[in-house]
Backbone as a chain_set.jsonl record, in Angstrom:
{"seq": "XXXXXXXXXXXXXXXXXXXXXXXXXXXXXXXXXXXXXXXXXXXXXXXXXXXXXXXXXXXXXXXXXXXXXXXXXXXXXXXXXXXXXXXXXXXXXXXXXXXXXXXXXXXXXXXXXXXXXXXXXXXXXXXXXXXXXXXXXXXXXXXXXXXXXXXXXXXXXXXXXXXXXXXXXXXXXXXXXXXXXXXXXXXXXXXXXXXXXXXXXXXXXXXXXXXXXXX", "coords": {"N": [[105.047, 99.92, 135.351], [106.309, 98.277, 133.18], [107.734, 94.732, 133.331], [110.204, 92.553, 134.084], [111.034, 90.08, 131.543], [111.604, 86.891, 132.567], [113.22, 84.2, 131.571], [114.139, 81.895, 132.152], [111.58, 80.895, 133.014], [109.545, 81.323, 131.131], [107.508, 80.159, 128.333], [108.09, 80.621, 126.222], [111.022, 80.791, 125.775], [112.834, 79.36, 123.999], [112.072, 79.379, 121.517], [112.092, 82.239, 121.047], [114.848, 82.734, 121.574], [116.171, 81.484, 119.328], [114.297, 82.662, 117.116], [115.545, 85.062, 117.687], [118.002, 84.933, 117.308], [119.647, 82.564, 115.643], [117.8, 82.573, 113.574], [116.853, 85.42, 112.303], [113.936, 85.939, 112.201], [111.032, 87.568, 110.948], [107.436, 88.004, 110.176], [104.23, 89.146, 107.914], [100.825, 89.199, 108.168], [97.78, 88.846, 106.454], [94.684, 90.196, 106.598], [90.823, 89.955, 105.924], [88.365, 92.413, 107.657], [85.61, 92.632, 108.532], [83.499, 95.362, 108.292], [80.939, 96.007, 108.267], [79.04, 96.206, 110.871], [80.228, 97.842, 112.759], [80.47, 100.559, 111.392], [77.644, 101.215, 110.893], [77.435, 101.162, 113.477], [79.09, 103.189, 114.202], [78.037, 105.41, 113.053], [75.594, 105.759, 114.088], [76.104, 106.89, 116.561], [77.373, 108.784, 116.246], [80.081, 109.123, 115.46], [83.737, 108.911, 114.904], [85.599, 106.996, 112.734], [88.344, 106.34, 112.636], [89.635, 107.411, 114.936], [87.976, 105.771, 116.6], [88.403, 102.677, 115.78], [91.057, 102.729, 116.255], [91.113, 102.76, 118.586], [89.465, 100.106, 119.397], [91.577, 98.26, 118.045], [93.639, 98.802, 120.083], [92.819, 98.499, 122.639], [92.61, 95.72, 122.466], [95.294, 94.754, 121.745], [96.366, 95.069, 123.998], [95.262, 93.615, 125.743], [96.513, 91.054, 125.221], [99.903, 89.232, 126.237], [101.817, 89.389, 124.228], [102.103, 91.163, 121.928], [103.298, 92.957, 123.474], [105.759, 93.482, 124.148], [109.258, 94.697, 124.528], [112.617, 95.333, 124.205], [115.029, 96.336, 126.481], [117.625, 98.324, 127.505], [121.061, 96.775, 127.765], [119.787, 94.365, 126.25], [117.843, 93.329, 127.303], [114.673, 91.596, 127.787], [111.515, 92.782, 128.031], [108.102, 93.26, 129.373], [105.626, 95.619, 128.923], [102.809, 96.858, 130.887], [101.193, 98.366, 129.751], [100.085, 100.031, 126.493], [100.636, 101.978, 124.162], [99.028, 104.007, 121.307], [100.662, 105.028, 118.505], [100.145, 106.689, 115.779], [99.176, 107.762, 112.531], [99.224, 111.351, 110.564], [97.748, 112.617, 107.676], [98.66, 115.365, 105.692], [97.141, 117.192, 103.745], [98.009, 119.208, 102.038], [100.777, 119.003, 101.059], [100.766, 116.572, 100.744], [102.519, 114.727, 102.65], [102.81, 113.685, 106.024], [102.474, 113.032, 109.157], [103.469, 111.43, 112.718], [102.103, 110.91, 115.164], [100.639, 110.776, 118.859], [98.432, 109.047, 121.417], [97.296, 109.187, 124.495], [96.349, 106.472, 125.732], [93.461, 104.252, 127.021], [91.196, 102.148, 129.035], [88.224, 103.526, 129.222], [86.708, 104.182, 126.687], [85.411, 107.085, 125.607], [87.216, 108.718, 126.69], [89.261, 108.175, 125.807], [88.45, 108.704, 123.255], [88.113, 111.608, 123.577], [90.91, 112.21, 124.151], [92.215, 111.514, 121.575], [91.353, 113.249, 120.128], [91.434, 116.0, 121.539], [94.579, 116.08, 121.151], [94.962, 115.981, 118.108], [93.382, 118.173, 117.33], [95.142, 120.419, 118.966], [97.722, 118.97, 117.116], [97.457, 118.529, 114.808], [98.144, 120.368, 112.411], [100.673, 120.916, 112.829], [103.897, 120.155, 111.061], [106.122, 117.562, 110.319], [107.838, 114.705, 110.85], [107.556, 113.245, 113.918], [105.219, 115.321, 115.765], [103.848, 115.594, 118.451], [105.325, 115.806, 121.605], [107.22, 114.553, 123.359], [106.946, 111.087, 123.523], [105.816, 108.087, 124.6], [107.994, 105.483, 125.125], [106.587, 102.78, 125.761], [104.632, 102.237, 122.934], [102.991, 101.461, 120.308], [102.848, 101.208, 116.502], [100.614, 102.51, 114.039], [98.617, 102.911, 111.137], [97.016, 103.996, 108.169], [96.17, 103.084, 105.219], [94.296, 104.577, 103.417], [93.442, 105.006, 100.542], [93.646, 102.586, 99.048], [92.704, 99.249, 98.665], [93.994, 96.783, 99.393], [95.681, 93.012, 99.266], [97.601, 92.03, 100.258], [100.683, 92.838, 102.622], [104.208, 94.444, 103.847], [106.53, 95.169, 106.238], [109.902, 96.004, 106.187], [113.022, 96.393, 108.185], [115.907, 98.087, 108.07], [118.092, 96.808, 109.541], [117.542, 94.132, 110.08], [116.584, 93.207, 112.073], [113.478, 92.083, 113.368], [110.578, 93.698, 114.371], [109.327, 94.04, 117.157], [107.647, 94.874, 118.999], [104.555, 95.419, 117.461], [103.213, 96.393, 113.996], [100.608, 97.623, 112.306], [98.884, 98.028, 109.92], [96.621, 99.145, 108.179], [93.503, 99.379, 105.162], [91.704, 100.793, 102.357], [88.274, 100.162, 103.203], [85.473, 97.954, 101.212], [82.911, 97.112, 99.163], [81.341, 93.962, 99.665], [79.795, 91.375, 98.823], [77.299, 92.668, 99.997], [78.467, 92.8, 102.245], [80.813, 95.139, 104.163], [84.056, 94.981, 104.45], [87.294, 95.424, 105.198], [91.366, 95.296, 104.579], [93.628, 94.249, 106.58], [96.576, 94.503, 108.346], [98.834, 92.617, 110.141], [102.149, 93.088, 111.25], [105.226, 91.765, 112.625], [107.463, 90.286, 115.323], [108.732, 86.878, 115.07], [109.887, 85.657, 116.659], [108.195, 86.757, 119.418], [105.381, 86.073, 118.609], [103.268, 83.946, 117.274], [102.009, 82.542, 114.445], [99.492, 82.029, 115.61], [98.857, 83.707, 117.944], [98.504, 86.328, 116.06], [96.651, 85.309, 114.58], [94.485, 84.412, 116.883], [94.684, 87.901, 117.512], [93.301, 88.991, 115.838], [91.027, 87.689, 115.026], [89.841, 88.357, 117.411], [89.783, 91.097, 117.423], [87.94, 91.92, 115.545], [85.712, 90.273, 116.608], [85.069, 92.314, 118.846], [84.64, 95.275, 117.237], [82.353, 94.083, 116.707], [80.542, 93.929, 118.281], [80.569, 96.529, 119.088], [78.567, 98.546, 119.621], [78.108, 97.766, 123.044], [79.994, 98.47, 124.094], [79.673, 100.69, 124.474]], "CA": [[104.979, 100.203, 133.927], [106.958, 97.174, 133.048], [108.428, 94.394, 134.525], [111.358, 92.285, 133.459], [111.008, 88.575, 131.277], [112.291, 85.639, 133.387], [113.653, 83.23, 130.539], [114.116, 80.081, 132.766], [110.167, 80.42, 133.648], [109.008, 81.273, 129.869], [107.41, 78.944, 127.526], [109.01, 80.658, 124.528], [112.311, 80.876, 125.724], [113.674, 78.196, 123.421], [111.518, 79.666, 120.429], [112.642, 83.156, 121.153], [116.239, 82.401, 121.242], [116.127, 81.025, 117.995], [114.263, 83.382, 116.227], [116.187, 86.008, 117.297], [119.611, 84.311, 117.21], [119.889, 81.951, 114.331], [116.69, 82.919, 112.017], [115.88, 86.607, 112.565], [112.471, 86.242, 111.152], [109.307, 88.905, 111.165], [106.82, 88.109, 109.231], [102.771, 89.855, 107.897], [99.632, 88.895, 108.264], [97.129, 90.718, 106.068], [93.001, 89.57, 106.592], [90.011, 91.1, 106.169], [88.095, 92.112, 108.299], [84.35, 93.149, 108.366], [83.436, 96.541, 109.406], [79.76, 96.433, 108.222], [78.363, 96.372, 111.837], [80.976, 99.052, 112.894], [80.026, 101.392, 110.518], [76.732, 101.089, 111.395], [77.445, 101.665, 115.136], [79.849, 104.694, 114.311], [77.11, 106.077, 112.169], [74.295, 105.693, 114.872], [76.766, 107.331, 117.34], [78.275, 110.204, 115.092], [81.592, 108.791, 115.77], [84.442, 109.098, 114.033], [85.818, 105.525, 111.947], [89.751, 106.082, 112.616], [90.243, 107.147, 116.013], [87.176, 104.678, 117.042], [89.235, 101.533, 115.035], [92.268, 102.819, 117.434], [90.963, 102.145, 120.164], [89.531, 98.8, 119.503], [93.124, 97.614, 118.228], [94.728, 99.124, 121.379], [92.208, 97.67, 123.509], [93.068, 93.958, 122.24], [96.765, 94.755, 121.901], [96.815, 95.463, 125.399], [94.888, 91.934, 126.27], [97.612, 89.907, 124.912], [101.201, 90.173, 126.06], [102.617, 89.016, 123.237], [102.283, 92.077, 121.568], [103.379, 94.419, 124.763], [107.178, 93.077, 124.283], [110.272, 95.3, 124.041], [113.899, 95.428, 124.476], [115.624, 97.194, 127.214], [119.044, 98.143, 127.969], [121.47, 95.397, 127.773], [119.122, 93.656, 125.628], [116.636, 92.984, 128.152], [113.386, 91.831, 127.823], [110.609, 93.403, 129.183], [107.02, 93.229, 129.088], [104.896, 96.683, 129.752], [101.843, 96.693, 131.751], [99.994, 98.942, 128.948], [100.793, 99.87, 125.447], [100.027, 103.407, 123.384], [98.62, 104.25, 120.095], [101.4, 106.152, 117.658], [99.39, 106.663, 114.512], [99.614, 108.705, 111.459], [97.813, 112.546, 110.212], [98.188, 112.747, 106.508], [98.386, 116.562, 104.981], [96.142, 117.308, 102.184], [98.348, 120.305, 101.267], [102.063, 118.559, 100.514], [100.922, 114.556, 100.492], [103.565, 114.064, 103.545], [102.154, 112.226, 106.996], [103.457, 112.987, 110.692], [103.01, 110.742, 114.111], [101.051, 111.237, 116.813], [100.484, 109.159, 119.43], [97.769, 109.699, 122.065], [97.642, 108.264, 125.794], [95.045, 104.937, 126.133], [92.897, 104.051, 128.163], [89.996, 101.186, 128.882], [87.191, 103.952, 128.652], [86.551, 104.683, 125.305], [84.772, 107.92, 125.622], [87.997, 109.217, 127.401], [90.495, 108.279, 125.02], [88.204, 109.734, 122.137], [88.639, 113.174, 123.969], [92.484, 112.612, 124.362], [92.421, 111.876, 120.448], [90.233, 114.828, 119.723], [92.397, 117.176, 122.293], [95.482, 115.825, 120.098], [94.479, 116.48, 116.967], [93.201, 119.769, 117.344], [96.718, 120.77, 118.699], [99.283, 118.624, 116.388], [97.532, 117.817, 113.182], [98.644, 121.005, 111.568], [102.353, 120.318, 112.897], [104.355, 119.04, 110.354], [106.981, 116.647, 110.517], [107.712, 113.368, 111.935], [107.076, 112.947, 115.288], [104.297, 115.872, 115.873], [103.489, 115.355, 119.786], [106.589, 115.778, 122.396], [107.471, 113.177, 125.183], [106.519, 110.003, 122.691], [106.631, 106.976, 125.779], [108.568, 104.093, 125.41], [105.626, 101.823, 125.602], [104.097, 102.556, 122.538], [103.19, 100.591, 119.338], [102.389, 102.049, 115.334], [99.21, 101.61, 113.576], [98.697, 103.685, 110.174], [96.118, 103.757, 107.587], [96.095, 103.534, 103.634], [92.939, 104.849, 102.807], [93.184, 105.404, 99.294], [93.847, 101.58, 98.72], [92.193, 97.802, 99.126], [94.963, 95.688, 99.556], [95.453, 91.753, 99.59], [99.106, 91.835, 100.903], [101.795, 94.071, 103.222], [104.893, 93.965, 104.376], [107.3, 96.545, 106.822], [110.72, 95.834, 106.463], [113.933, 97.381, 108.821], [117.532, 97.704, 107.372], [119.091, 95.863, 110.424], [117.035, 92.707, 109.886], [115.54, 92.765, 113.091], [112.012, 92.723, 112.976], [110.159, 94.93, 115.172], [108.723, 92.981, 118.665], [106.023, 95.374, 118.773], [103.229, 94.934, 116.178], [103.226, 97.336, 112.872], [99.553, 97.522, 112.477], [98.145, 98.863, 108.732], [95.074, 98.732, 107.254], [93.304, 99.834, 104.304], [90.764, 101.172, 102.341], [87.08, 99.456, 102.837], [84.897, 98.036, 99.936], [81.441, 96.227, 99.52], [81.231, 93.141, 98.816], [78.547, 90.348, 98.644], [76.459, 93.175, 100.647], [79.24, 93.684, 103.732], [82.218, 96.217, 103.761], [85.001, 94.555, 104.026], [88.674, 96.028, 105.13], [92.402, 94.987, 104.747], [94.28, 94.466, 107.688], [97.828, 93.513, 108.417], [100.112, 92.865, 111.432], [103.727, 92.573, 111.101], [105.532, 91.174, 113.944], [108.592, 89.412, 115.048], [108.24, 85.691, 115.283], [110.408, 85.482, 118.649], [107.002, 86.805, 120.222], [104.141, 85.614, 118.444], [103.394, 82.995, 116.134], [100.259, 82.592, 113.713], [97.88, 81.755, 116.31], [98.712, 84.88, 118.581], [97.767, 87.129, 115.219], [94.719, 85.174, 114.424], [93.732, 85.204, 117.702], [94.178, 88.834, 118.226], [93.044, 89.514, 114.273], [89.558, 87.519, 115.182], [89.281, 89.469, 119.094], [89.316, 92.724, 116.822], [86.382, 90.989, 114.939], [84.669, 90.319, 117.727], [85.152, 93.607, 119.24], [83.776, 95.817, 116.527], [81.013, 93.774, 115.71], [79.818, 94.322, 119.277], [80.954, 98.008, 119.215], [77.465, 99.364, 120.514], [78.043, 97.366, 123.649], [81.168, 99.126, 124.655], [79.585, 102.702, 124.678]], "C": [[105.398, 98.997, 133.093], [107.055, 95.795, 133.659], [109.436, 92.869, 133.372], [111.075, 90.34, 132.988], [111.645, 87.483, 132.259], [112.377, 84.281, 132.423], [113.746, 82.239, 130.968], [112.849, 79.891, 132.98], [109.082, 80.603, 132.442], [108.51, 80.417, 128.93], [107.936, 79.431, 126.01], [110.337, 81.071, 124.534], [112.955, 80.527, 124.516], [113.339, 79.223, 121.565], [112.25, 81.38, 120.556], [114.355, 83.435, 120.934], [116.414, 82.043, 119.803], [115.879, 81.764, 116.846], [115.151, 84.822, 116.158], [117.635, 85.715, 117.683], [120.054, 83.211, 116.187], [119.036, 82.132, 113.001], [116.147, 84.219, 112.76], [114.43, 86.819, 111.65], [111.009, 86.662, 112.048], [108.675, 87.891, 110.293], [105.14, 89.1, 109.395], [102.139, 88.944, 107.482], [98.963, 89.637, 107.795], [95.639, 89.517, 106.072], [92.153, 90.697, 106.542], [88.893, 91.214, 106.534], [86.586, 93.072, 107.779], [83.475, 93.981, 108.971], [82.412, 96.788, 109.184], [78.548, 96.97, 109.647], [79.04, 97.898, 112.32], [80.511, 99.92, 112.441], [78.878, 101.533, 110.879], [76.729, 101.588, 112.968], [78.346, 103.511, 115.378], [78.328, 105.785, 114.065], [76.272, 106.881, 113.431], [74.861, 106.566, 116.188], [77.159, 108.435, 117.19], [79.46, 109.874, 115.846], [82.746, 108.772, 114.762], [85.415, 107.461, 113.267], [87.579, 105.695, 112.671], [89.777, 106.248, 113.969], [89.112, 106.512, 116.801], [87.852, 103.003, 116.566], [90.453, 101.575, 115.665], [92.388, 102.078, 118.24], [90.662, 100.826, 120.306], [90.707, 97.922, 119.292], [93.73, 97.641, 119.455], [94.18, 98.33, 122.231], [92.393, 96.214, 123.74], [94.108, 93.296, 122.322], [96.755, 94.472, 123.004], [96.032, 94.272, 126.308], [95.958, 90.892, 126.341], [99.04, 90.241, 125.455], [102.199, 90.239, 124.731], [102.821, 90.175, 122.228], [102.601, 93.256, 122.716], [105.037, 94.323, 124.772], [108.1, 94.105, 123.672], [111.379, 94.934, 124.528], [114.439, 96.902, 125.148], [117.24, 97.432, 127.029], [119.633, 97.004, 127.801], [120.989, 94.202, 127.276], [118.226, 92.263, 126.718], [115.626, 93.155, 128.108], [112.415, 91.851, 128.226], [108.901, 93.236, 128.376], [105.728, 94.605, 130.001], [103.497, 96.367, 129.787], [100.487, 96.999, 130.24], [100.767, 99.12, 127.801], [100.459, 101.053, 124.598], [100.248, 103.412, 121.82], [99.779, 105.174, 119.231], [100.408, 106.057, 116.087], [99.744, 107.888, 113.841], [98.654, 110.173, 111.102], [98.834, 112.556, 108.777], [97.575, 114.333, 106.638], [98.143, 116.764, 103.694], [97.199, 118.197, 101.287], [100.073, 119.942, 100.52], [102.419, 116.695, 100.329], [102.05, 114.295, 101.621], [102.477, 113.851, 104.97], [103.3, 112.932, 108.092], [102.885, 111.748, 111.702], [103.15, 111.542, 114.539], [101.036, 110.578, 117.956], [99.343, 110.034, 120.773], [97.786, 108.694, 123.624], [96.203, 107.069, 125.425], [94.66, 104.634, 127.131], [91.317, 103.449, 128.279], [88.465, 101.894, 128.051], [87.482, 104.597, 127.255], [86.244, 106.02, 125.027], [86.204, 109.187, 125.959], [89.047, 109.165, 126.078], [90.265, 108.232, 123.585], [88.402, 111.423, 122.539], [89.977, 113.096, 123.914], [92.478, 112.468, 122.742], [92.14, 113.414, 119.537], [91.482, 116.032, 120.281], [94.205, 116.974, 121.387], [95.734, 116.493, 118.993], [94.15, 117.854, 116.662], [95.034, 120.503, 117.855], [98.08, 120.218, 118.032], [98.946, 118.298, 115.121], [98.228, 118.731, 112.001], [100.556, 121.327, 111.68], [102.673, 119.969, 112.391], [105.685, 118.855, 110.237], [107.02, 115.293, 110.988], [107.105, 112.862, 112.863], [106.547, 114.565, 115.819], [104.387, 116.595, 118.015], [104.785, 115.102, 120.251], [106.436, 114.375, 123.02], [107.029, 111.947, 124.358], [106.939, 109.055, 124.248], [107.133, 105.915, 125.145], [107.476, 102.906, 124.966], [104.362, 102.204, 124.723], [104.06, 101.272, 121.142], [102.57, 101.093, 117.873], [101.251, 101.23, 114.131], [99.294, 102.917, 112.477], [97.223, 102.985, 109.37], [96.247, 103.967, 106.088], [94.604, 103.265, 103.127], [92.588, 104.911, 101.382], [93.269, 103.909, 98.717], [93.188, 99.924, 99.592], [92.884, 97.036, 98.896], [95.032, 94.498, 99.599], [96.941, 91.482, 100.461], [99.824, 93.263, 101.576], [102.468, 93.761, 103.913], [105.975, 95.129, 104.712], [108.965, 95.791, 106.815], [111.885, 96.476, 107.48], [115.419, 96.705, 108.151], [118.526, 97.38, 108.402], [118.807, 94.512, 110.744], [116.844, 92.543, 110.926], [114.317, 93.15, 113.351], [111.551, 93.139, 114.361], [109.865, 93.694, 116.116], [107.45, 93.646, 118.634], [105.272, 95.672, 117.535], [103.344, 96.488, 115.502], [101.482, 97.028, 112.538], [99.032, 98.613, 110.978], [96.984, 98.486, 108.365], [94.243, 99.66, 106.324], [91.905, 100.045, 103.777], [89.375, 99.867, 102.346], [86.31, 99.25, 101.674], [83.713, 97.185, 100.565], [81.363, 95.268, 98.691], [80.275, 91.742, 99.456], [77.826, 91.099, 100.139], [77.02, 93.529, 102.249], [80.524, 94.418, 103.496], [83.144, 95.529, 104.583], [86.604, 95.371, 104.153], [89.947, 95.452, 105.045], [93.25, 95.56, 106.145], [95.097, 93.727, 107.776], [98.102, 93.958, 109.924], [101.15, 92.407, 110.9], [104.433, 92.737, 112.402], [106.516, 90.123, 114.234], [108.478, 88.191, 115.176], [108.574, 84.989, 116.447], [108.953, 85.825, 119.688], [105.66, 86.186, 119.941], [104.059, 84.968, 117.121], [102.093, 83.509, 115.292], [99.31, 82.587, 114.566], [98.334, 82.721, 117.036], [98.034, 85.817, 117.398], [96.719, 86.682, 114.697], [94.088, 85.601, 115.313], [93.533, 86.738, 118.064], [93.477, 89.725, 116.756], [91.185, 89.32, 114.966], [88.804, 88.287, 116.914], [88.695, 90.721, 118.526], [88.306, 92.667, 116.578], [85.439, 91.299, 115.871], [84.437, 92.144, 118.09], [84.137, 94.681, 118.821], [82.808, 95.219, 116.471], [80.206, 93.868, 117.466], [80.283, 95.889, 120.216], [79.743, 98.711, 120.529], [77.579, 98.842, 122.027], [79.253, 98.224, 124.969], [80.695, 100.941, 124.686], [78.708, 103.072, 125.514]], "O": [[104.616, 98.765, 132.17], [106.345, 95.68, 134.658], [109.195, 92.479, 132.229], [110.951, 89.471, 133.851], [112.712, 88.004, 132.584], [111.565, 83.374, 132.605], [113.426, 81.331, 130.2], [112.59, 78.708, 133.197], [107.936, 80.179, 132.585], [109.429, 79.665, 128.604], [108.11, 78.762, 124.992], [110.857, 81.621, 123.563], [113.646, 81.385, 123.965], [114.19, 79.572, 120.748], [113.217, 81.447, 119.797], [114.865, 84.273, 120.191], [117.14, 82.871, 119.252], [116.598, 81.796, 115.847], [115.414, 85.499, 115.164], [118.258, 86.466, 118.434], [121.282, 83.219, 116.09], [119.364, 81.942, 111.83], [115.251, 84.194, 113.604], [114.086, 87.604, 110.767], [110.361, 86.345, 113.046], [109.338, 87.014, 109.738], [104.785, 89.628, 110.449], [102.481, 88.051, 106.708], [98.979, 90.83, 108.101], [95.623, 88.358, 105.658], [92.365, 91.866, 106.866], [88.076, 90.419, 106.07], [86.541, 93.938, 106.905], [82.771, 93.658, 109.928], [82.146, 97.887, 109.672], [77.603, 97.752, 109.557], [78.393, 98.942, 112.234], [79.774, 100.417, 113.292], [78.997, 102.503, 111.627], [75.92, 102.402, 113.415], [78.264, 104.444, 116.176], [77.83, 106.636, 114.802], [76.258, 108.083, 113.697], [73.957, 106.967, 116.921], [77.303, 109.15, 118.181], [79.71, 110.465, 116.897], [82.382, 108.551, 113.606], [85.999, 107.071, 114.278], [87.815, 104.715, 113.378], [89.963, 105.165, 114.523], [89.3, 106.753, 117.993], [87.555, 102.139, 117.391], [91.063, 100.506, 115.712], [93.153, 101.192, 118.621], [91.302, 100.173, 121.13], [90.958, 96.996, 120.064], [94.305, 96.655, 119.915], [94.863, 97.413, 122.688], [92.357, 95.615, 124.815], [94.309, 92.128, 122.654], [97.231, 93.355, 123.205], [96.283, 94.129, 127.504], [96.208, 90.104, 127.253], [99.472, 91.372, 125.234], [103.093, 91.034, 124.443], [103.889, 90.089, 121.623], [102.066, 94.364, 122.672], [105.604, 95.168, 125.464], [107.917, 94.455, 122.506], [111.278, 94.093, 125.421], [114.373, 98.047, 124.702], [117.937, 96.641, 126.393], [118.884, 96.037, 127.66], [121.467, 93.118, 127.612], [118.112, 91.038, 126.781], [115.129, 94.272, 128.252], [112.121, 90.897, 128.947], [108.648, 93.132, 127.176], [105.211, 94.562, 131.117], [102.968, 95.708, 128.892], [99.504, 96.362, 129.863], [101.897, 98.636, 127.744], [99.34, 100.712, 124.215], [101.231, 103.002, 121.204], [99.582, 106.362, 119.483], [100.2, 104.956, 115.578], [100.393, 108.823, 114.309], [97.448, 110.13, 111.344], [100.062, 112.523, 108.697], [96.573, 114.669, 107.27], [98.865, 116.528, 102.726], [97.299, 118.022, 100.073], [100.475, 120.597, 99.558], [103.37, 115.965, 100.05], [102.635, 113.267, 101.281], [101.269, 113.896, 104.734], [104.482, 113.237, 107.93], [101.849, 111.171, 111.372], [103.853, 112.552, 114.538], [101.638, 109.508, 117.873], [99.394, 111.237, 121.029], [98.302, 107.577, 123.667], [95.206, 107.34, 124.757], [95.32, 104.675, 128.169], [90.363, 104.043, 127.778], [87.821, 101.475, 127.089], [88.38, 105.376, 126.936], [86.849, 106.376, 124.016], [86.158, 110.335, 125.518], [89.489, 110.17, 125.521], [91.116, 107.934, 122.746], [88.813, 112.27, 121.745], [90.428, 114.175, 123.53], [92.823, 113.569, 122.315], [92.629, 114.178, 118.705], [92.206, 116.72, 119.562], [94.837, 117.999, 121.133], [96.543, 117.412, 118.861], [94.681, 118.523, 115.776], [95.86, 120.954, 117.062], [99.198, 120.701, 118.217], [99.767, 117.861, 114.315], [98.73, 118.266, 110.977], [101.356, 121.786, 110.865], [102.24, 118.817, 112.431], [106.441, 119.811, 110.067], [106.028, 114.857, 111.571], [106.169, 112.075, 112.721], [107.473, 115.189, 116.338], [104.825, 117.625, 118.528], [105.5, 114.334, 119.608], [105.606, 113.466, 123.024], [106.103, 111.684, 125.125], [107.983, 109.209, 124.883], [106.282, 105.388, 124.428], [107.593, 102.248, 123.932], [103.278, 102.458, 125.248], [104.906, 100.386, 121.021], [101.441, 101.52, 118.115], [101.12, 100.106, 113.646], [99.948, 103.9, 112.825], [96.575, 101.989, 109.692], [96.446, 105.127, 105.729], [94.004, 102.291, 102.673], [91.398, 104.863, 101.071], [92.846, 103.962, 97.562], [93.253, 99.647, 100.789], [92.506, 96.293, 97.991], [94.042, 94.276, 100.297], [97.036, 90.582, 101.295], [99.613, 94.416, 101.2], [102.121, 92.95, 104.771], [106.338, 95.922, 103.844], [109.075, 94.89, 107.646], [111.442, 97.611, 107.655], [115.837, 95.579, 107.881], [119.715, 97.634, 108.206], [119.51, 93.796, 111.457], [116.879, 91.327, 111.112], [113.997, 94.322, 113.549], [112.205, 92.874, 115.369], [110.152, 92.535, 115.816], [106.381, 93.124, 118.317], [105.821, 96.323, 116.646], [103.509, 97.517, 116.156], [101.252, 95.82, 112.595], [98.865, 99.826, 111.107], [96.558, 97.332, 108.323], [94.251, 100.836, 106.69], [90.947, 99.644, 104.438], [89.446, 98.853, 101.651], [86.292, 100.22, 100.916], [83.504, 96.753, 101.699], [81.316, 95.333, 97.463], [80.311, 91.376, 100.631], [77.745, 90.458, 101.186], [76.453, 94.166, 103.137], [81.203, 94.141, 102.507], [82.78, 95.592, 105.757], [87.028, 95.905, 103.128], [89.764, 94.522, 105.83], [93.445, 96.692, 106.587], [94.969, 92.532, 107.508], [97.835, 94.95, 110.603], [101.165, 91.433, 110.149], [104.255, 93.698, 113.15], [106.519, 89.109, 113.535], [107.444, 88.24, 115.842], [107.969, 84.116, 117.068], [108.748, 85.104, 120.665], [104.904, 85.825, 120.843], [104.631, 85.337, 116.095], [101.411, 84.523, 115.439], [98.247, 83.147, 114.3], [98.08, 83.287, 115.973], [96.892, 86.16, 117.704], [95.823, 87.438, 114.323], [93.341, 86.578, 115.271], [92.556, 87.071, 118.735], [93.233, 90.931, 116.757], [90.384, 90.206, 115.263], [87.66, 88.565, 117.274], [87.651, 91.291, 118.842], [87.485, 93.29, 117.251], [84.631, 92.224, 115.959], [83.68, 92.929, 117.518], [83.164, 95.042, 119.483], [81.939, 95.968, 116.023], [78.977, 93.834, 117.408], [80.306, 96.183, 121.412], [79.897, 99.132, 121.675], [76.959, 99.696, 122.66], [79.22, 98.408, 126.185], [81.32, 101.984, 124.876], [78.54, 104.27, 125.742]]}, "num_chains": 1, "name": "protein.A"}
């Protein structure tokens, strides 16, 4: 499921230490990204836009390790094998929002039925955390639909920024003839610099825009 960092054999030892021992610094990334082909492939599919946009995040997450990083016990760090979706169900009827989280898994087709089988039993649950047994190796992705964003940013009131990736994104628009979404990561800087969130910003890219390929 895991298995345990080895800091003398790391190339970001030095950088890791640092950020999270003299400069605790997170920072966000917000780009945007272009879901005209997507859309198009959901469409042609009758698929659903949110828990299809899941899966391609999770799928990319779970390429890189740099986003798979947590803290154990004794402040030991570990790197898990795989990595799970916690995401949000907004309620129409009081404007409040629970997590979810659903298991992952390469095939796509599979871990639209585990969303589906989800959903149907926890969306009308409300509270917090929805779905029992939440694992460990999980990471949170949300959606502000009602808004097209240029900036975002997750703070925590112990000033240590998260290790695993905060993942938002926002409403789509059309512009010079392609739709167009806001997307952030926020992420601690002990694990991944700028070029880990480009690269896994432009993988997403890729990804979707060769959606039909994956089904």
């Amino acid at each position: 499921m895991f298995h345990i960092i080895d800091f003398e054999k790391w190339e970001r030892k030095e950088h890791f230490k640092y950020y999270t021992e003299k400069l605790k610094c997170g920072y966000s990334i917000t780009a945007k990204i272009d879901v005209t082909l997507f859309k198009k492939s959901l469409k042609n599919n009758n698929l659903k836009f949110y828990p299809s946009f899941i899966y391609c995040v999770t799928y990319n997450i779970n390429l890189m390790p740099e986003f798979r990083m947590s803290w154990r016990k004794n402040n030991t760090l570990i790197l898990y094998d795989i990595v799970h979706p916690n995401y949000t169900i907004f309620h129409e009827d009081d404007h409040t929002f629970s997590d979810i989280w659903s298991e992952y898994t390469d095939d796509f087709y599979k871990f639209y039925d585990n969303y589906k089988c989800d959903i149907q039993k926890y969306s009308n649950t409300k509270g917090m955390k929805t779905k029992p047994n939440q694992p460990e190796n999980f990471y949170c992705i949300s959606c502000v639909p009602w808004l097209s964003f240029t900036g975002y940013s997750t703070y925590t009131s112990d000033s240590n920024p998260p290790l695993m990736p905060i993942i938002t994104y926002g409403k789509y628009n059309k512009e010079n003839g392609k739709w167009v979404m806001p997307f952030s990561v926020t992420i601690s800087h002990a694990v991944a610099d700028g070029y880990h969130v480009s690269k896994l910003i432009n993988s997403i890219q890729t990804t979707i825009d060769k959606f039909d390929m994956v089904l």
